[in-house]
Coordinates of C-alpha atoms and ligand atoms in Angstrom, one line a residue:
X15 CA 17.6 70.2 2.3
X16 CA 20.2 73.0 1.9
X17 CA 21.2 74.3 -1.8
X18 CA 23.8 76.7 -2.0
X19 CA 23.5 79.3 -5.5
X20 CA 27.1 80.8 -5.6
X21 CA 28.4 83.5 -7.6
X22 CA 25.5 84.3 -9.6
X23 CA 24.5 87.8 -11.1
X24 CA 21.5 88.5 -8.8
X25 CA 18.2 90.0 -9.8
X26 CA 16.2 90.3 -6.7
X27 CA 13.5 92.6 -9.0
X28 CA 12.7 94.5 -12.2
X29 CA 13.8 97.5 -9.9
X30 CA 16.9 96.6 -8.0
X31 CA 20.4 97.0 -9.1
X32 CA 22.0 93.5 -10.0
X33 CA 24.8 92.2 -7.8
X34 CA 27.1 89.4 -7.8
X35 CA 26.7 87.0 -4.7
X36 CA 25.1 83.5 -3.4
X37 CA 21.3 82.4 -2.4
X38 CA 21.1 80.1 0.1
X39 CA 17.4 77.8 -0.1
X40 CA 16.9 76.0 2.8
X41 CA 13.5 72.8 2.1
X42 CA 11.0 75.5 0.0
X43 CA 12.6 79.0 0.8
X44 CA 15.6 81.3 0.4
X45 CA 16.9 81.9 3.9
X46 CA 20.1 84.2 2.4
X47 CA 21.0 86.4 -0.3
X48 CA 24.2 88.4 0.3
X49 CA 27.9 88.9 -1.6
X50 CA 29.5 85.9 0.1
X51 CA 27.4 83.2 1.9
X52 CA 29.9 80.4 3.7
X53 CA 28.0 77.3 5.5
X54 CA 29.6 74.1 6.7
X55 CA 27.4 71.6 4.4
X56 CA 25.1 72.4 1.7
X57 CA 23.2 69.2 0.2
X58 CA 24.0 70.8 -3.0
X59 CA 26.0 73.4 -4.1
X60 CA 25.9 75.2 -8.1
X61 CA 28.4 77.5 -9.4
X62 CA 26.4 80.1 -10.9
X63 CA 29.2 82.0 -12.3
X64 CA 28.3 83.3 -15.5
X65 CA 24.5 82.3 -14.9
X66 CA 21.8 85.2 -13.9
X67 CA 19.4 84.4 -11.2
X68 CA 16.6 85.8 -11.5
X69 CA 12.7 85.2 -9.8
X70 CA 10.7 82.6 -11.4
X71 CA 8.6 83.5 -14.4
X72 CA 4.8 84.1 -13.9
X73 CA 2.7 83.5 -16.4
X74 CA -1.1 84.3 -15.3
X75 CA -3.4 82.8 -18.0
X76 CA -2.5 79.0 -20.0
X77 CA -4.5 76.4 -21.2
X78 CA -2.6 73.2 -20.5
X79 CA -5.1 71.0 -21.6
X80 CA -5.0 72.4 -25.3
X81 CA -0.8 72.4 -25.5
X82 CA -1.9 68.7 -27.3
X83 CA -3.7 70.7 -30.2
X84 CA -0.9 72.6 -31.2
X85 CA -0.8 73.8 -35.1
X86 CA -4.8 72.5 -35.2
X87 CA -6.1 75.7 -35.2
X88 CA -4.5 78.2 -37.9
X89 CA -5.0 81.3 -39.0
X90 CA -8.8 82.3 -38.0
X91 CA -10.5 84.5 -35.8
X92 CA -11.1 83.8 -32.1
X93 CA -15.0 82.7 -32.4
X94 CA -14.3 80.2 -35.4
X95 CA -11.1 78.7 -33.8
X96 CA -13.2 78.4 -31.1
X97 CA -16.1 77.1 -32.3
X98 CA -15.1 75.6 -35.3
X99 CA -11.9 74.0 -33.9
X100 CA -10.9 74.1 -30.3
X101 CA -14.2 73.2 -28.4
X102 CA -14.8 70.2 -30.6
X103 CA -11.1 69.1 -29.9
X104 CA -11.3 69.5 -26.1
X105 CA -15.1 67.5 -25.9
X106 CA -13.1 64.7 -27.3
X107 CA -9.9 64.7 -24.1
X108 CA -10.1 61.4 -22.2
X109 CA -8.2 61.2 -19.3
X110 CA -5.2 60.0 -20.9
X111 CA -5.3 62.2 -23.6
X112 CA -5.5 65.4 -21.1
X113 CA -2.9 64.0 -19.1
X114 CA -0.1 63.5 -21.8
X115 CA -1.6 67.2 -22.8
X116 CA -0.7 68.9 -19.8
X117 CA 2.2 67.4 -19.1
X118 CA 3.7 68.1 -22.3
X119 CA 2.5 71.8 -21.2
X120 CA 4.8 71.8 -17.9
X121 CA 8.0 70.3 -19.5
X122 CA 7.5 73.1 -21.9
X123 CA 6.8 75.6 -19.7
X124 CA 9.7 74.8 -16.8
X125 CA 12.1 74.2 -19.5
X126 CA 11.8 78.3 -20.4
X127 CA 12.1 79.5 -17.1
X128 CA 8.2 79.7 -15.8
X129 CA 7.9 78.4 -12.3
X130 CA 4.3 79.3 -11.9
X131 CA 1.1 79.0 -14.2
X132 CA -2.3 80.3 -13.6
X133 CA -4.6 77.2 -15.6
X134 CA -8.0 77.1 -17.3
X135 CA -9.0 72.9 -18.2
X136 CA -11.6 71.7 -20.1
X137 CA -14.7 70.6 -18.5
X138 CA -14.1 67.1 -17.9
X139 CA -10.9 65.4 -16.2
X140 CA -9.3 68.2 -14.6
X141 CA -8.5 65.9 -11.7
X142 CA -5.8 64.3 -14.2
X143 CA -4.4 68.1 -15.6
X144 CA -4.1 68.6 -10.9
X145 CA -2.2 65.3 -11.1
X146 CA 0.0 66.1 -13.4
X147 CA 1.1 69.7 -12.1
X148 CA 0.9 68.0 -8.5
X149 CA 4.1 65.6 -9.9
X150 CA 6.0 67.8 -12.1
X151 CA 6.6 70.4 -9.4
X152 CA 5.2 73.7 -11.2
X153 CA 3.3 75.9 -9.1
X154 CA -0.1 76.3 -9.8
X155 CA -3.9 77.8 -10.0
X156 CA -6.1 75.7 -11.9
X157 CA -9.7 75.1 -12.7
X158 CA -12.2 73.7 -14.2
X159 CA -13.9 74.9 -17.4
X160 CA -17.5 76.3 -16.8
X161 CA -19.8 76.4 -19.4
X162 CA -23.6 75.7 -19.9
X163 CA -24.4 77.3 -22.9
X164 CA -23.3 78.8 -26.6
X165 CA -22.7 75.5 -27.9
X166 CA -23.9 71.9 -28.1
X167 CA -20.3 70.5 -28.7
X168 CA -19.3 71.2 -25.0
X169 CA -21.2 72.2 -22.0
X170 CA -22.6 70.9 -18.8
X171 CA -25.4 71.6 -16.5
X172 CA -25.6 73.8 -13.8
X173 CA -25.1 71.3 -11.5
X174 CA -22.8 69.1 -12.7
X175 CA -20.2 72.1 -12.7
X176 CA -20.3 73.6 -9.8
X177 CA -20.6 69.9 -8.1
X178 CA -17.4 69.1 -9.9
X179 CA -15.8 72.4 -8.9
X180 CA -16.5 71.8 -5.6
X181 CA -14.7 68.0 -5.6
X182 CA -11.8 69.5 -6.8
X183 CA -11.8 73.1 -4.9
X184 CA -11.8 70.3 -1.6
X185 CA -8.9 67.7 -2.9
X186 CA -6.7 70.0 -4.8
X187 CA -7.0 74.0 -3.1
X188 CA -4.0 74.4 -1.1
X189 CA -2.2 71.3 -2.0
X190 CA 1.3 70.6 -0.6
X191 CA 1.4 73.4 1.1
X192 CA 0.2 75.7 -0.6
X193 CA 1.8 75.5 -4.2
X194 CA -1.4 74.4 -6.0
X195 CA -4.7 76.2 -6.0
X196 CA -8.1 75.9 -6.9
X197 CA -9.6 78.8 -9.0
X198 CA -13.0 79.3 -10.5
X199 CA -13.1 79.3 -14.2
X200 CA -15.9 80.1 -16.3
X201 CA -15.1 80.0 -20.1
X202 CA -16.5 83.8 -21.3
X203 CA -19.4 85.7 -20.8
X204 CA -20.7 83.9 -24.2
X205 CA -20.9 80.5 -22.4
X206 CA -22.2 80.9 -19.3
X207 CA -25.6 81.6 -18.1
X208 CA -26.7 84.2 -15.7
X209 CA -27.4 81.7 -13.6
X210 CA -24.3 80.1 -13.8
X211 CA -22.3 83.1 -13.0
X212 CA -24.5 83.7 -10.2
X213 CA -23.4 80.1 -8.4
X214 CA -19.7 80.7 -9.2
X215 CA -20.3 84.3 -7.6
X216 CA -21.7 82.7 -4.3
X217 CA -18.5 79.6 -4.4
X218 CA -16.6 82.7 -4.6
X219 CA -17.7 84.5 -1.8
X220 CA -18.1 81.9 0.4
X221 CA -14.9 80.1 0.2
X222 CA -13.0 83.0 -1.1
X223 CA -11.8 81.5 -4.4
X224 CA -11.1 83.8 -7.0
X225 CA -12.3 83.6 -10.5
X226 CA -10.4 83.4 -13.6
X227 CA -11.8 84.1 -17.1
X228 CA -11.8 86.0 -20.6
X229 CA -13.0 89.3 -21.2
X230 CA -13.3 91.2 -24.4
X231 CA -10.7 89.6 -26.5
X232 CA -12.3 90.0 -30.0
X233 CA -14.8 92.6 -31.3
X234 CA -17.0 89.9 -32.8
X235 CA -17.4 88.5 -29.2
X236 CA -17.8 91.9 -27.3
X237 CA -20.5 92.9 -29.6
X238 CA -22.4 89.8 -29.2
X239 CA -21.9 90.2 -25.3
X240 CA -23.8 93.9 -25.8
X241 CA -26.6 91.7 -27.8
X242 CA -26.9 88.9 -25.6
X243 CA -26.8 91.1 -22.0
X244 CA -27.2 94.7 -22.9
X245 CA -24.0 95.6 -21.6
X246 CA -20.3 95.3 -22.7
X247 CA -18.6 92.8 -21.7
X248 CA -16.7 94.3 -18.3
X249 CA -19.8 96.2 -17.7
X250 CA -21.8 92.9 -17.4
X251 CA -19.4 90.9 -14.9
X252 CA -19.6 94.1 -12.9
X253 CA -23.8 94.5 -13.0
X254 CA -23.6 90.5 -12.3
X255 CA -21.7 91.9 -9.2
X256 CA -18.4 89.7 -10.2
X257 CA -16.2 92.6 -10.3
X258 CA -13.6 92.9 -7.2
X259 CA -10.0 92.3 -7.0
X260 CA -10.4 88.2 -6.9
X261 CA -11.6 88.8 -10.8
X262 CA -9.0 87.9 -13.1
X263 CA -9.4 88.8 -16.6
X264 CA -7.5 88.0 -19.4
X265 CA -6.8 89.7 -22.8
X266 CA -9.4 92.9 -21.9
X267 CA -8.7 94.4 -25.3
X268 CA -11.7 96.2 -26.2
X269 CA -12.9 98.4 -23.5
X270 CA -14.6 101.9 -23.2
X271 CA -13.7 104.3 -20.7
X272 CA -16.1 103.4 -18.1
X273 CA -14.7 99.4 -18.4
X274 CA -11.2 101.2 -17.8
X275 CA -12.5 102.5 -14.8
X276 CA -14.5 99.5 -13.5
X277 CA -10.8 97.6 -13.9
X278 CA -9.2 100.3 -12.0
X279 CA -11.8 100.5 -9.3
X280 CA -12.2 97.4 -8.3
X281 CA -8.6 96.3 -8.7
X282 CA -9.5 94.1 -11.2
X283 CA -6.6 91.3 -12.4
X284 CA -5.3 92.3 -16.2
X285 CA -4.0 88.7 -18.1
X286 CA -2.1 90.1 -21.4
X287 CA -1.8 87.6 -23.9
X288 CA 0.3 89.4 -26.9
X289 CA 0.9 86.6 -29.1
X290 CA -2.0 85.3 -28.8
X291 CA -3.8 88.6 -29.3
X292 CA -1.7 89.1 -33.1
X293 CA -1.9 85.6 -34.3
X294 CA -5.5 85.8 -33.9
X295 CA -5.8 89.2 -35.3
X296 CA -7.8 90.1 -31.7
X297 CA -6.3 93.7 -31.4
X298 CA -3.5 95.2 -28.8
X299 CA -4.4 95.6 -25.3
X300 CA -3.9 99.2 -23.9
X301 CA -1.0 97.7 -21.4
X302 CA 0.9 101.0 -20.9
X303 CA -2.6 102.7 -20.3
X304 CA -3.0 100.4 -18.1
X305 CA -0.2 100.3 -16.5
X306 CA -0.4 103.5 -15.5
X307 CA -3.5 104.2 -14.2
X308 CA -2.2 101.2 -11.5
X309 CA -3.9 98.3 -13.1
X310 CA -2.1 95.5 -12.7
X311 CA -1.3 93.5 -16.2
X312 CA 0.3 90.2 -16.1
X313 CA 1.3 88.2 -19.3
X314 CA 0.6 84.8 -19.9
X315 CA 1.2 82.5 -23.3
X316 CA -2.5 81.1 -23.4
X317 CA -2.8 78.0 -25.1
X318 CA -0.7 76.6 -27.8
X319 CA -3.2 76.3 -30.7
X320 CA -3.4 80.4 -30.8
X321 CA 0.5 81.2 -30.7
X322 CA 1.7 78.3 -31.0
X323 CA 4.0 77.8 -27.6
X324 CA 4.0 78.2 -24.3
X325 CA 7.8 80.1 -24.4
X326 CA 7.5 83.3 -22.0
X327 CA 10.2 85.0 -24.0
X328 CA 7.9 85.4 -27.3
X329 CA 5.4 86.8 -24.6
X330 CA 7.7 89.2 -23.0
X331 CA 9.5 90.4 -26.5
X332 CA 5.9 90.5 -28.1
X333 CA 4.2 92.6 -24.9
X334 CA 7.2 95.4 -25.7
X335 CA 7.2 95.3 -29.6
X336 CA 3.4 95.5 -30.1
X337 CA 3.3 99.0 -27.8
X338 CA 6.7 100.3 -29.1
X339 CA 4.9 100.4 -32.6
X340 CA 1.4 101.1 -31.8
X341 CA 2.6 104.1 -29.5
X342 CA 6.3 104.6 -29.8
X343 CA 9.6 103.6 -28.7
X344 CA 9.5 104.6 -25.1
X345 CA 5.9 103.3 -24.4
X346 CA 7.4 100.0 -22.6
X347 CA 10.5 100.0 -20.7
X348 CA 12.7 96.3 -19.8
X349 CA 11.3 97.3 -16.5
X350 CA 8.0 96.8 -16.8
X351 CA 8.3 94.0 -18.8
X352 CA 10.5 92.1 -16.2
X353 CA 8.0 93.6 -14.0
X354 CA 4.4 91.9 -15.3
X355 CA 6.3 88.6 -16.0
X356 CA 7.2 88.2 -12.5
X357 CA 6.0 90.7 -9.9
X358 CA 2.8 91.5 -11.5
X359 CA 1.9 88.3 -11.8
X360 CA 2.7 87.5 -8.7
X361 CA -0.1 89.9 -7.5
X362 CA -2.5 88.5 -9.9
X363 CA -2.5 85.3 -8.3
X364 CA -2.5 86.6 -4.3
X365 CA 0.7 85.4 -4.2
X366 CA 2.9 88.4 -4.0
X367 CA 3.9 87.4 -0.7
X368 CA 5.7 84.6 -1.4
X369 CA 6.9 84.7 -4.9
X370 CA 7.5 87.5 -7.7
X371 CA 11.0 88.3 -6.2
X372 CA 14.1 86.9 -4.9
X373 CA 13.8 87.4 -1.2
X374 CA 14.6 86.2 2.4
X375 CA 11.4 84.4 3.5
X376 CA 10.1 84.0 0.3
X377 CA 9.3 80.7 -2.1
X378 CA 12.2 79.5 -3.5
X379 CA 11.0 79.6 -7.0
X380 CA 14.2 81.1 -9.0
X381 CA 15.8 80.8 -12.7
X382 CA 19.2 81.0 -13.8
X383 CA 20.1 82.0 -17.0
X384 CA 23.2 81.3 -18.3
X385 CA 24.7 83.6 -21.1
X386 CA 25.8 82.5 -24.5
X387 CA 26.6 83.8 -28.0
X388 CA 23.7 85.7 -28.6
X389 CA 23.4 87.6 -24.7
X390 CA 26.8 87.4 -23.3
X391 CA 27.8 91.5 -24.1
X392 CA 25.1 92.7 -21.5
X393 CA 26.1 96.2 -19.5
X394 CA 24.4 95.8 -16.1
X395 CA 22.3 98.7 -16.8
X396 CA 20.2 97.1 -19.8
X397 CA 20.4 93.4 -18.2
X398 CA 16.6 93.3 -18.3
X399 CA 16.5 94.1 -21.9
X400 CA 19.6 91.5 -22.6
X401 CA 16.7 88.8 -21.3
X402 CA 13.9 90.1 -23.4
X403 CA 15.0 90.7 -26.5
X404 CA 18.5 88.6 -26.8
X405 CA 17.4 86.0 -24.3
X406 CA 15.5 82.7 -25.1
X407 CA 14.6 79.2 -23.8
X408 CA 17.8 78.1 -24.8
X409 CA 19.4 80.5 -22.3
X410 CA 17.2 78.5 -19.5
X411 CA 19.8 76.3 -17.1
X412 CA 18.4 75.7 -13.8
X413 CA 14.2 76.3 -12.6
X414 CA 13.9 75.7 -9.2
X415 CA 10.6 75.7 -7.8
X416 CA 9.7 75.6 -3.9
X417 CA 13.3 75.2 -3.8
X418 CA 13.1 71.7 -5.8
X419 CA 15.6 71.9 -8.8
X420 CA 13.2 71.2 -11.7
X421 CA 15.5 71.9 -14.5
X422 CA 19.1 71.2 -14.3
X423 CA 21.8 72.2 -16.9
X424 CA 18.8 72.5 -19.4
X425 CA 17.3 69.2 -18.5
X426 CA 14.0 68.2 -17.2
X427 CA 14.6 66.2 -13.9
X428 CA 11.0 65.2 -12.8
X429 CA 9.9 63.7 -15.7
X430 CA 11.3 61.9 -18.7
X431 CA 11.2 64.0 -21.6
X432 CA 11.1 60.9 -24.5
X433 CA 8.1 59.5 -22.0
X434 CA 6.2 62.6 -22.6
X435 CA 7.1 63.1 -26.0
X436 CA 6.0 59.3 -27.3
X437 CA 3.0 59.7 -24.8
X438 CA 1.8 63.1 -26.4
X439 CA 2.6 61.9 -30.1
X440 CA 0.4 59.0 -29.1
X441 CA -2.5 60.9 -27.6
X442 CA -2.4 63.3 -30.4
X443 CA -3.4 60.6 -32.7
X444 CA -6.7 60.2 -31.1
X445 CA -7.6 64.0 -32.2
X446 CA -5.8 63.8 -35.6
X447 CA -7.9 60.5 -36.6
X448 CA -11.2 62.2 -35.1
X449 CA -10.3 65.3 -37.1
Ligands
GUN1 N1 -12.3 82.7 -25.3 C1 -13.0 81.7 -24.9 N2 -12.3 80.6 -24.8 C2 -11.1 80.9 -25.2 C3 -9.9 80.1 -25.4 O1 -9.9 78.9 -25.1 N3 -8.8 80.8 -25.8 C4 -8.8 82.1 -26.1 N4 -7.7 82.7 -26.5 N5 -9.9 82.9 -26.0 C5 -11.1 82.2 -25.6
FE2 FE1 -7.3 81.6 -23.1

């Protein structure tokens, strides 16, 4: 299968100059990228004058199986959202319920322009959440929840979770070759046990699977970690001896020094969740801080009761306003905006070797934006600001993932988006009337 991308304006990077030329995919990878590309026959070929083509969005840390509780959950802190709201909604997924869920997720997310998510499920069903991803075509690292304590509304034992883990770790990690991975993912250090963190530190280490989680998103919750385990919060996963560059943490708002350093160190994985973080009145992650003591900080939407989409364009506008006002103008260039929505998370995942830019040999996982009223008058040197701040889902035409065309001309081809809609409307029902 040959598709030919002609005439687009070409991003290879948030640091390259953009060009006009043509891609050439051949099956799941870009074979060419140059000014002119001629071949004999393509199976396909778009004209991508006036569109920008640009890599695949990234988005490190989501919560499909909550996309079906959007607007359920309003305007609380994190611990009663959580408590009061969210874990008593997710004990109550079915299998249909979670499938409709993530599935409504994916259309979502492809239709803005991500072509890879990084997942945390609920406990139960994640098999169906796999399924899902596994026919919509979105690259993907996705776990099971893992939680044995903190609540009687939703945990497991011990050994129910890691048996589970394993069962899906051995049908789903490294599925069709490669574009779908298991990952390890305990809830918070609030809900697991010692012991608990101690099994998914040995499935870790012996099958090298990283692990995905939250760290210090809320004061509240980072106190009550000091309480609970006499340390704070990135302290703890580092005395539990969790901390190494397969740890991927997401919000990791409030930190000392020393859990700065711990990060740094051990090349710990930073997940930065903006809108989430102000709608839930968490606090602002130190990003440029971060950023430039080499951290790496990705950006991801989490899930849709705490933002309330899944659209990577709020993420990337929110990730620069936030810093420009908190420390000033010049805190957080296009660049490194472009830069942790792609790249960055890339890294995050262990994937930076197949996806994150546009590249000979690599993925074919690629966007192209096409301009309209409000992001036509963009100057090639502020194209990356043009997409973050002018740009928007609407400005989505094509997401091609593992050089599958997902999204064509704005429109969802592996799925049928009335099917998903009725089906979600449906399945929402069952948590509305259990309400
Ligand atoms: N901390 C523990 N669980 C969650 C969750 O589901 N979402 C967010 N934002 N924070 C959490
Ligand atoms: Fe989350």
């Amino acid at each position: 299968m040959k598709i030919l991308i002609k005439n687009a304006k070409i991003i290879k990077s948030f640091s390259s100059t953009p060009f006009s030329g043509d891609i050439l995919i051949e099956n799941d990878k870009i074979i060419n990228i140059s000014d002119k590309i001629t071949i004999d026959k393509s199976d396909k070929t778009i004209d991508a004058t006036n569109y920008i083509a640009i890599p695949g969005f990234i988005q490190t840390h989501i919560h499909l199986a909550q996309t079906i509780f959007r607007n359920l959950a309003e305007d609380v802190p994190l611990l009663d959202w959580l408590y009061k709201y969210i874990l008593p909604l997710e004990s109550k997924h079915n299998e249909n319920t979670l499938y409709d869920s993530a599935r409504l997720g994916i259309a979502e997310l492809l239709l803005s322009g991500t072509t890879t998510i990084q997942d945390m499920e609920t406990i139960h069903f994640t098999h169906t959440s796999f399924k899902a991803a596994e026919e919509m075509g979105i690259r993907t690292c996705m776990g099971n929840m893992l939680m044995d304590k903190g609540n009687e509304i939703l945990s497991e034992s011990i050994d129910f979770l890691i048996k589970e883990s394993e069962s899906l770790y051995r049908k789903w990690n490294n599925y069709d070759n490669g574009r779908i991975k298991y990952v390890l993912t305990p809830r918070f250090a609030l809900s697991c046990s010692k012991d608990l963190f101690n099994e998914i530190k040995i499935m870790s280490e012996k099958s090298n699977i990283p692990i995905h989680t939250h760290a210090a998103e809320n004061l509240k919750e980072t106190e009550i970690v000091k309480k609970e385990t006499g340390y704070r919060n990135i302290e703890y996963f580092e005395r539990i001896g969790i901390a190494s560059p397969k740890l991927r943490l997401a919000h990791c708002i409030w930190l000392n020094d020393y859990e700065y350093d711990i990060l740094m160190k051990n090349d710990i994985k930073v997940l930065h969740c903006p809108s989430t973080n102000l709608k839930l009145g968490s606090g602002i992650a130190k990003v440029p801080e971060m950023l430039d003591t080499g951290i790496n900080v990705s950006i991801g939407a989490d899930g849709p009761p705490c933002n309330n989409n899944l659209n990577i364009f709020n993420e990337m506008k929110l990730a620069g306003l936030i810093q420009k006002l908190r420390i000033g103008a010049d805190s957080m260039p296009a660049e490194n905006i472009f830069k942790m929505a792609t790249i960055n998370g890339a890294k995050a995942l262990g994937l930076e070797k197949d996806i994150g830019t546009l590249e000979e040999g690599k993925k074919a996982d690629i966007v192209l934006l096409k301009s309209n009223i409000h992001s036509f008058d963009y100057e090639e040197k502020n194209i990356l600001s043009t997409i973050i701040y002018s740009m928007n889902r609407d400005n989505v035409a094509y997401t091609i993932v593992n050089g599958k065309i997902l999204v064509e001309e704005g429109k969802l081809l592996v799925a049928k988006e009335k099917e998903i809609l009725e089906n979600a409307k449906e399945s929402r029902l069952h948590f509305i009337r259990n309400l």
